[in-house]
XYZ file of C-alpha atoms in Angstrom:
530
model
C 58.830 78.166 203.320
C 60.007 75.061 201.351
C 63.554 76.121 200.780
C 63.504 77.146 204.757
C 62.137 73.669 206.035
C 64.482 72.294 203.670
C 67.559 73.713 205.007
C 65.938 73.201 208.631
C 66.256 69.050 207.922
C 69.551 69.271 206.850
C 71.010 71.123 209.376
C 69.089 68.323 211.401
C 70.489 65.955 209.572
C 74.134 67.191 209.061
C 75.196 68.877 212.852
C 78.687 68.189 212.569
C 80.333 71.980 211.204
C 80.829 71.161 207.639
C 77.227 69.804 206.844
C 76.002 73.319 208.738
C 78.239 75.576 206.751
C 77.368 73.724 203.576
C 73.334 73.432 203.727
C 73.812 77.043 204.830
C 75.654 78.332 201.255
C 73.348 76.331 199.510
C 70.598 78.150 201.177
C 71.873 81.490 200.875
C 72.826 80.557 197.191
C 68.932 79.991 196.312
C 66.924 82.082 198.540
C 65.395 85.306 197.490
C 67.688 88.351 200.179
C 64.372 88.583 202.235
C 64.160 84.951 202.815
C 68.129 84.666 203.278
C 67.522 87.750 205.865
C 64.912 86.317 208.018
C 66.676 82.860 207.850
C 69.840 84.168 209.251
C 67.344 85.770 211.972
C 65.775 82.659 212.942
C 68.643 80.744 213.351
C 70.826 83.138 215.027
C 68.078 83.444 217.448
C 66.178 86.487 216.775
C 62.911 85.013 216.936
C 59.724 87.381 216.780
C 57.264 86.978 219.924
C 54.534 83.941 219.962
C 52.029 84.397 218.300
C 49.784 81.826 220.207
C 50.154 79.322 222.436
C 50.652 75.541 221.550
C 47.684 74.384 223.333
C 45.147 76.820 221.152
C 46.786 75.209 218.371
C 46.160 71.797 219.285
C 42.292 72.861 220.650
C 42.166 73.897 216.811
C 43.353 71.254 215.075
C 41.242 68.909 217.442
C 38.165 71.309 216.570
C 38.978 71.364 212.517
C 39.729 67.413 212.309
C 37.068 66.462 214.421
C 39.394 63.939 216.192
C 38.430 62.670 219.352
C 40.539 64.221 222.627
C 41.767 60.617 223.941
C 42.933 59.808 220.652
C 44.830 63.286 219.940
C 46.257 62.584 223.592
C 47.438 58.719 222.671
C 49.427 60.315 219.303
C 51.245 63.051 221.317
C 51.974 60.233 223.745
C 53.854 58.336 220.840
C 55.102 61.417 218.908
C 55.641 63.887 222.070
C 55.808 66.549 220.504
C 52.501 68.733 220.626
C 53.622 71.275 216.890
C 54.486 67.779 215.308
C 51.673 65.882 216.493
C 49.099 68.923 215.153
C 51.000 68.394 211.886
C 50.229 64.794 210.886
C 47.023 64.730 212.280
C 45.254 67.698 209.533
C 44.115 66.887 206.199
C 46.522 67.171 203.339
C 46.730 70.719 202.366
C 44.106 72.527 199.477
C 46.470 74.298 197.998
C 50.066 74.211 196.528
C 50.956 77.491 196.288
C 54.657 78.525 197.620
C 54.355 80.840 199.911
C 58.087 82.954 200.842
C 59.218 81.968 204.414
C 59.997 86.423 204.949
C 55.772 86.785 203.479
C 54.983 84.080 206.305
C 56.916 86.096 209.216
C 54.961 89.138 208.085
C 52.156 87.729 208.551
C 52.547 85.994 211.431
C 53.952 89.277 213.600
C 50.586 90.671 211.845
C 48.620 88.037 213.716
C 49.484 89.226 217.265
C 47.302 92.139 217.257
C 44.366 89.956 215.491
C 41.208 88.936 217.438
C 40.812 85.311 218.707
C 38.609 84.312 215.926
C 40.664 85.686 213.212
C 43.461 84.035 214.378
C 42.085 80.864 214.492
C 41.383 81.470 210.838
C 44.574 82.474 209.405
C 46.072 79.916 211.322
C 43.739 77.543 209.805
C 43.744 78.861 206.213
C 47.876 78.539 206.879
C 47.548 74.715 207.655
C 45.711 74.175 204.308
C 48.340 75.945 202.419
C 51.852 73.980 204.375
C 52.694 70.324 203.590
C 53.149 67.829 206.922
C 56.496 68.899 207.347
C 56.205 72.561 206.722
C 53.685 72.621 209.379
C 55.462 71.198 211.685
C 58.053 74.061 211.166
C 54.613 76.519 210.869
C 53.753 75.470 214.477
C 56.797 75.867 215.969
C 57.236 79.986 214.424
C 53.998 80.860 215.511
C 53.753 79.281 218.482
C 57.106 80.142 220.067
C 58.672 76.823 219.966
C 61.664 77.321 217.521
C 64.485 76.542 219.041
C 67.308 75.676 216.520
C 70.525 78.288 216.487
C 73.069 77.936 214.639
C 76.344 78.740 216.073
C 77.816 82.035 214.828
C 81.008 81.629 213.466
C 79.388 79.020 211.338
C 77.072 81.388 210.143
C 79.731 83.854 209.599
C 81.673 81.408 207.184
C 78.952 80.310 205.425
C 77.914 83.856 204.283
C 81.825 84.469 204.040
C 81.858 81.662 201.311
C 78.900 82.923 198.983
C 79.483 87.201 199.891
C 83.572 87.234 200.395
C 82.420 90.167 203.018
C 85.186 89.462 205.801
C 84.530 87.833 208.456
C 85.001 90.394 210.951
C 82.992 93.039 209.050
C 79.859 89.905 209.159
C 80.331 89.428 212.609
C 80.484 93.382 213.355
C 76.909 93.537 211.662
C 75.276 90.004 212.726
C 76.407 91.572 216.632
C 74.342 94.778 215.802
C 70.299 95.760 216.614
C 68.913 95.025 213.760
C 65.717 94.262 212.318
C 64.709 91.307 210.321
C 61.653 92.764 209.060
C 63.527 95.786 207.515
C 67.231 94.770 207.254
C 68.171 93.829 203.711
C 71.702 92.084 202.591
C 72.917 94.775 201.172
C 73.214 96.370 204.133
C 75.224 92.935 205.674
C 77.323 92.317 202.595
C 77.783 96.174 201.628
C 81.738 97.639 201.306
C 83.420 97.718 205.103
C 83.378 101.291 206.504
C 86.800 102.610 207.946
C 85.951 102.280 211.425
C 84.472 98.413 210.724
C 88.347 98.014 208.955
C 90.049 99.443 211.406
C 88.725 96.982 214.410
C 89.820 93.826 212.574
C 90.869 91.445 215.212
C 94.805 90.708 215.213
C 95.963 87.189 215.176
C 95.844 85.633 218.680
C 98.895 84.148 220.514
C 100.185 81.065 219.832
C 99.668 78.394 222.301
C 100.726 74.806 221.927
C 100.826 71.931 224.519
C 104.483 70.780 226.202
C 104.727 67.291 225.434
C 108.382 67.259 225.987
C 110.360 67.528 229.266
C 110.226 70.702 231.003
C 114.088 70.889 230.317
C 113.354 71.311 226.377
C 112.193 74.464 227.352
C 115.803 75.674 228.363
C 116.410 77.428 231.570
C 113.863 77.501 233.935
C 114.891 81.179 234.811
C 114.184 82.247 231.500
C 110.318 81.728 232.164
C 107.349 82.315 233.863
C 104.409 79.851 234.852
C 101.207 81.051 235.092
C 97.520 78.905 235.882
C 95.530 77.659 233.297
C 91.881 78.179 233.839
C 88.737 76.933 231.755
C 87.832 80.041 229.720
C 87.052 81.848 226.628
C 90.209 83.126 224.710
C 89.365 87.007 224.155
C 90.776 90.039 222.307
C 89.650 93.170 223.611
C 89.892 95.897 221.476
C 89.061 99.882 222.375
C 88.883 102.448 219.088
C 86.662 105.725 218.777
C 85.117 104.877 222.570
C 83.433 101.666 221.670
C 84.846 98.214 222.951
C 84.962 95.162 220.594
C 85.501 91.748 222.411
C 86.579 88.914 220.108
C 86.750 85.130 220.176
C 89.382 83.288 218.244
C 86.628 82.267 215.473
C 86.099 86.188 214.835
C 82.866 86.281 216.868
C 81.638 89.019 218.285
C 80.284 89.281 221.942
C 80.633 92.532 223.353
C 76.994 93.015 223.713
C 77.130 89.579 225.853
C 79.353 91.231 228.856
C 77.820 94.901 229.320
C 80.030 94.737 232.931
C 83.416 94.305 230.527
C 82.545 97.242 229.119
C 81.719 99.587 231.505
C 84.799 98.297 233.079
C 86.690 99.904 230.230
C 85.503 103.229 230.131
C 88.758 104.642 231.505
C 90.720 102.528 229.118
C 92.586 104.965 226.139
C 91.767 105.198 222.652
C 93.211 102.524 220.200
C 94.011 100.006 223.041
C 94.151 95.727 222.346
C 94.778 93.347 225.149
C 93.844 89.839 225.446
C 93.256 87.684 227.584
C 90.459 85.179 229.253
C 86.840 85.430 229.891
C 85.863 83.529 233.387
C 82.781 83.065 235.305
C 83.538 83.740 238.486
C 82.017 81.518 241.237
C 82.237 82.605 245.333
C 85.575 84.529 243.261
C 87.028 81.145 241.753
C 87.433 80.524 238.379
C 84.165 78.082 237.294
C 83.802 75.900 234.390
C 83.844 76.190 231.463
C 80.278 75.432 230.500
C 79.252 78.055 232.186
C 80.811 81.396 230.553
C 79.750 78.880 227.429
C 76.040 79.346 228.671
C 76.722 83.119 228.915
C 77.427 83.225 225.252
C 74.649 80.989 224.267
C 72.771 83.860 226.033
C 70.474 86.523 223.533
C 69.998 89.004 225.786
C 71.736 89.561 229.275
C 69.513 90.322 232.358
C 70.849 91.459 235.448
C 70.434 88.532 237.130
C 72.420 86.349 234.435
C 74.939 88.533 235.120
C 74.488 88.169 239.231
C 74.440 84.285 239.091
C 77.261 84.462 236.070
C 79.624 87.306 237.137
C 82.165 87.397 234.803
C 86.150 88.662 234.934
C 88.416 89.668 231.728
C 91.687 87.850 232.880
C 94.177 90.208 231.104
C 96.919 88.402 229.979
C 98.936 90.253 227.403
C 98.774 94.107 225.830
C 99.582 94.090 221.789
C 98.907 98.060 221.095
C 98.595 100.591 224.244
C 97.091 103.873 223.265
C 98.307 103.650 219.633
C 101.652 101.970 220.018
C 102.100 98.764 218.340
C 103.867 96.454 221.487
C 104.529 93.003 219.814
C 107.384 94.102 219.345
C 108.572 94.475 222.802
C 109.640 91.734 225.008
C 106.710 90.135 226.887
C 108.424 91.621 230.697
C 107.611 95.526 228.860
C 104.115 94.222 228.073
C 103.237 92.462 231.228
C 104.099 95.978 233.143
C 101.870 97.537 230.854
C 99.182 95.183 231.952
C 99.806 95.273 235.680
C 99.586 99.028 235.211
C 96.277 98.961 233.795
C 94.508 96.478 235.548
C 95.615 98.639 238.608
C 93.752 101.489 237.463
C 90.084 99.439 236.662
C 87.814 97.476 238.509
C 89.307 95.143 239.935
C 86.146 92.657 240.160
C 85.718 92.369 236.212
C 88.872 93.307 235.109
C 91.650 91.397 237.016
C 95.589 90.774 235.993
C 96.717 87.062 235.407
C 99.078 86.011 238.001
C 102.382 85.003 237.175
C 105.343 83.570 239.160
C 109.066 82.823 239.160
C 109.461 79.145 238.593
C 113.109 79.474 240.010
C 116.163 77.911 239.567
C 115.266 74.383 238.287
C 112.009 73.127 237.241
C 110.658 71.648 240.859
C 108.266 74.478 241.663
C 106.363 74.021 238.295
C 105.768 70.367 238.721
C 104.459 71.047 242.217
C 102.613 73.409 240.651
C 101.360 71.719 238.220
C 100.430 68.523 240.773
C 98.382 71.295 242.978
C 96.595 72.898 239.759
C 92.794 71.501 240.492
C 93.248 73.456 244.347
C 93.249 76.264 242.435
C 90.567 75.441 239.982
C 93.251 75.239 237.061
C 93.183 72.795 234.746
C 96.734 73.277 234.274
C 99.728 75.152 233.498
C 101.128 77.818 230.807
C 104.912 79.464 230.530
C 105.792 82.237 229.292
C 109.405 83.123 228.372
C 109.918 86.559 229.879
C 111.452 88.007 226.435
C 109.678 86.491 223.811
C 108.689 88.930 220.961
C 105.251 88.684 219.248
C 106.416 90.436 216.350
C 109.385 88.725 215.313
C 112.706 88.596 217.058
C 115.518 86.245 218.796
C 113.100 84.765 221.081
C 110.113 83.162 219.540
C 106.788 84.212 221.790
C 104.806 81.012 222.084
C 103.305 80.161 225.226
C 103.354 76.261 226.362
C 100.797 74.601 228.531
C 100.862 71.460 230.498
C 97.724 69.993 231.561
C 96.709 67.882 234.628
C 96.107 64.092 234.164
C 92.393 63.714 233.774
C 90.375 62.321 236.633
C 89.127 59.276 235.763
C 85.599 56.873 237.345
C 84.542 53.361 236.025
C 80.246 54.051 235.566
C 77.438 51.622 233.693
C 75.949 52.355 230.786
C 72.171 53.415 231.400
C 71.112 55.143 227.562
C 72.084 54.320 223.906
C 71.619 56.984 221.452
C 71.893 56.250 217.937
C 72.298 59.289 214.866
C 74.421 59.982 212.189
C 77.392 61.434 211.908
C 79.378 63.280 209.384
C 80.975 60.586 207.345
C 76.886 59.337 207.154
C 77.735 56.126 208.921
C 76.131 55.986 212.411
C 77.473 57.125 215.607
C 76.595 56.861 219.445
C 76.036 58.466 222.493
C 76.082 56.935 225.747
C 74.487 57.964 228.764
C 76.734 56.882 231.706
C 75.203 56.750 235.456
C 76.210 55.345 238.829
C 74.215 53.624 241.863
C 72.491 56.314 244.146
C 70.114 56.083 246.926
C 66.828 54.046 245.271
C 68.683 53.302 242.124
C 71.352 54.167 239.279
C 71.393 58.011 238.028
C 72.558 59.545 235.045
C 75.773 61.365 235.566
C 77.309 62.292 232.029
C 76.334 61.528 228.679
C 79.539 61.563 225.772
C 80.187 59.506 222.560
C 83.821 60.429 222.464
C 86.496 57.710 222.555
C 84.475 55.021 220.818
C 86.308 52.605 219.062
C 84.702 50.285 216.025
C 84.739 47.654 218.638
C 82.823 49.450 220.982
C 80.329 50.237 218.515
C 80.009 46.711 217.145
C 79.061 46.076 221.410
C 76.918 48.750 221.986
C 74.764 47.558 218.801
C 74.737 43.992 219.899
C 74.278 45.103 223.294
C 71.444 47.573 223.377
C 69.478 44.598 220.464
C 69.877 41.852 223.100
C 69.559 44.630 226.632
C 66.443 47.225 225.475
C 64.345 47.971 228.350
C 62.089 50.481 226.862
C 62.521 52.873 223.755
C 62.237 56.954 223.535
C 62.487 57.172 219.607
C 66.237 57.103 218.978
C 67.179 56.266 222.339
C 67.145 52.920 224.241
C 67.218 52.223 228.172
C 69.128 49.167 228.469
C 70.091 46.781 231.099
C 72.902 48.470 233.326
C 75.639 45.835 232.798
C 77.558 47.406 230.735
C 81.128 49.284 232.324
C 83.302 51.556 231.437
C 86.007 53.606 232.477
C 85.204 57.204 231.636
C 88.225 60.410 232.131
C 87.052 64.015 232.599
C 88.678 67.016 233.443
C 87.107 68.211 236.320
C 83.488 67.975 238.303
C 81.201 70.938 238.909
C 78.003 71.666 241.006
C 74.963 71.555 239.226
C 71.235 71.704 240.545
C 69.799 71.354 237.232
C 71.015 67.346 237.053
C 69.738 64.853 239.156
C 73.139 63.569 240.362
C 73.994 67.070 241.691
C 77.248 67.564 239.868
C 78.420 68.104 235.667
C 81.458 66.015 234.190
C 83.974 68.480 232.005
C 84.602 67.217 228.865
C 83.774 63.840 229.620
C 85.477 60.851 226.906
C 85.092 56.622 227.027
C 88.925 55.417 228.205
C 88.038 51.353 227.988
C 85.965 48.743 228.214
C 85.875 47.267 231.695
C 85.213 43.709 230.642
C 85.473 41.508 233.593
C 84.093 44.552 235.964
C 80.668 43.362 237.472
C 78.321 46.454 238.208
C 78.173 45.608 242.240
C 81.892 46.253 242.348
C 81.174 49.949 240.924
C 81.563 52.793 243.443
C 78.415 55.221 244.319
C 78.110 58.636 243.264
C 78.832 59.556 246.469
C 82.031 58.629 245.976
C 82.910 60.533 243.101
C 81.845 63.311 244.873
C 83.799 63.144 247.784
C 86.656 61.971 245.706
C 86.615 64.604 242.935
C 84.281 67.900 244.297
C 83.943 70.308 247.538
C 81.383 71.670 249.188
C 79.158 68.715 248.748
């Protein structure tokens, strides 16, 4: 359990990719293969059911210590956090035995099936066994409350880096049913079979952003223009009557979109396309943090899949029932796509729309200045014969984004942490006036310069209102200009609406906060349907 709540704090400590894929190696490095096994569980979210609930934990510990209610009440008012406040409230532990976290989870899943009574004394016995800090991690496994994942393609790379299994083979695996309590790593890290070798993904297309003038792109003729929508970049592959859906970081998520696949069914064997993976909302592309929340997703009810229908936006075909097209020009493998998509659902499984830009390049900047009435967030073109595979014509798709929208908004929240150089870093919680008072509306640290962090310091030391551990409430006189890429609905937020990929633009120095505008005004300005 040691080496595991070790790991846990530095992967607390370190977020940023490189201190996750590091503390991860290390770990893996150490561990004994059960431990590494039920590690990789944890954190990829394959938790085992509660064991009991937080509250007969705390009823416990308040029993055991002898610690009066009120004053067990005051310290999870100050810590507030029930596992951590049970934690530094016990007695130092009896014994200093080191107990293996996989010998832990076996007993634990052992509990569930134990009488009241005898769980209260295993649980007990446990807490005399587990420093401070390894309870706190104890009370969080049994009780349900474990909540740190680690993204996958991290995970991937970091057992890439000790195993040298490739990635794809990892990802295959890590996608699978399996069992923490009886998978081993040699079944992960053992030699590829031929059918987990022959669904490598194949490089994706290249696509770089225009930042010349449309006329460095040569005759407008010669190309196509096509919307740009938030999405996930996907590769969907078809071999031996299983589909394989791959992100550009070789993850693996066809168990994520069971509608994607029984939209293929009629697909043939040995079949790649790619393309985009959209949530669809009232049948217009949505944001993008929302097919993001349906791959944060572990398992996928129907009704995720009601409120967060999905659509494969098929944009190109690199092998059609065997035969290799990157080769061909991209007009033979867009009517290979059209004459699929006709043949599926057309609900999941829809065909990316593509137009003549004409013969100069006026239609594409209208486009391009109409993009967010479609939903787009942009632009891509597509040279009609560009090869994949080599050839005359290079095949690299450009894009052209809108200008970001942009709102000036007061500073409400200062978060302080550290970041991955180890020096500290920010994050700002920006709001605007509403009816009874200023509401959150976007929180982002991105953009910060060192003179903005030398303010915000000086700032939140003179301007504290109150303080929630690392984060400060401080007097709303601080504005700034803040750009995002678009505005969506959002009933979970108390201003009614998310910011996409919100960044800090400037410093509005001489702006006083009366001269802001409401929220109502951004929403009018920048949403419908409000």
């Amino acid at each position: 359990m040691r080496q595991f709540n070790e790991l846990i704090r530095q992967l607390e400590q370190h977020p940023d990719r490189d201190g996750t894929v590091r503390a991860l190696t290390t770990y893996v490095k150490s561990a004994s293969d059960m431990d590494t096994v039920w590690a990789i569980a944890l954190l990829s979210g394959k938790r085992p059911k509660r064991v009991v609930t937080i509250n007969q934990l705390s009823a416990w510990a308040i029993e055991k210590t002898g610690i009066p209610v009120w004053l067990f009440k005051e310290s999870h008012r100050q810590v507030n956090d029930l596992a951590e406040t049970i934690a530094r409230i016990l007695p130092p532990p009896d014994s200093g035995e080191e107990i293996p976290l996989a010998e832990w989870m076996r007993r634990m899943i052992s509990w569930r099936s134990s009488a009241y009574e005898e769980q209260q004394e295993n649980i007990e016995l446990a807490w005399d066994q587990l420093e401070a800090d390894e309870r706190y991690l104890f009370n969080k496994l049994v009780s349900g409350g474990f909540r740190l994942r680690v993204n996958t393609a991290d995970l991937i790379q970091a057992l890439w880096e000790v195993t040298d299994v490739p990635r794809h083979i990892l990802a295959i695996r890590l996608a699978g049913k399996w069992d923490p309590g009886t998978m081993t790593m040699r079944w992960l890290t053992g030699p590829a079979t031929q059918e987990e070798d022959r669904v490598k993904p194949w490089p994706f297309h290249p696509v770089l952003a225009l930042s010349t003038p449309w006329s460095s792109l040569g005759k407008p003729a010669d190309w196509w223009m096509e919307d740009l929508f938030e999405g996930i970049p996907i590769q969907l592959q078809y071999q031996n009557e299983t589909l394989y859906l791959w992100t550009t970081d070789q993850q693996m998520v066809t168990h994520l979109f069971p509608e994607i696949e029984a939209a293929c069914k009629s697909m043939p064997e040995e079949t790649i396309l790619e393309g985009m993976l959209l949530v669809l909302e009232n049948d217009r592309p949505g944001p993008l943090h929302q097919i993001q929340s349906r791959l944060d997703c572990q398992r996928v009810t129907g009704k995720i899949m009601a409120d967060k229908p999905v659509c494969f936006l098929v944009q190109d075909c690199l092998v059609w029932a065997g035969e290799n097209m990157r080769d061909s020009p991209f007009v033979q493998r867009r009517q290979q796509v059209e004459s699929f998509c006709s043949l599926v659902d057309t609900l999941v499984i829809r065909c990316a729309h593509i137009e003549d830009i004409g013969p100069d390049w006026t239609l594409a900047e209208e486009h391009l200045a109409t993009a967010r009435e479609r939903h787009a967030v942009g632009m891509a073109f597509k040279h009609r014969h560009g090869h994949r595979g080599g050839g005359e014509i290079s095949d690299v798709w450009w894009t052209k984004k809108v200008e970001p929208l942009m709102m000036d908004m007061v500073v409400l929240y200062v978060e302080s942490g550290t970041g991955r150089s180890s020096g500290p870093v920010y994050e700002l919680t920006f709001g605007l006036w509403d009816a009874g008072g200023f509401v959150p509306v976007t929180k982002t640290g991105i953009g910060l310069t060192e003179e903005d962090v030398d303010r915000i310091k000086d700032h939140a030391r003179e301007h504290t209102l109150e303080r929630f551990g690392p984060v400060r409430q401080v007097v709303p006189n601080l504005v700034y200009t803040i750009i995002f890429d678009g505005v969506s609905v959002s009933l979970r937020h108390k201003s009614g609406i998310i910011l996409t990929a919100p960044r800090i633009y400037a410093w509005k120095e001489a702006m006083d906060v009366a001269e802001l505008r409401p929220l109502s005004d951004l929403k009018k300005r920048f949403t419908q349907g409000f």
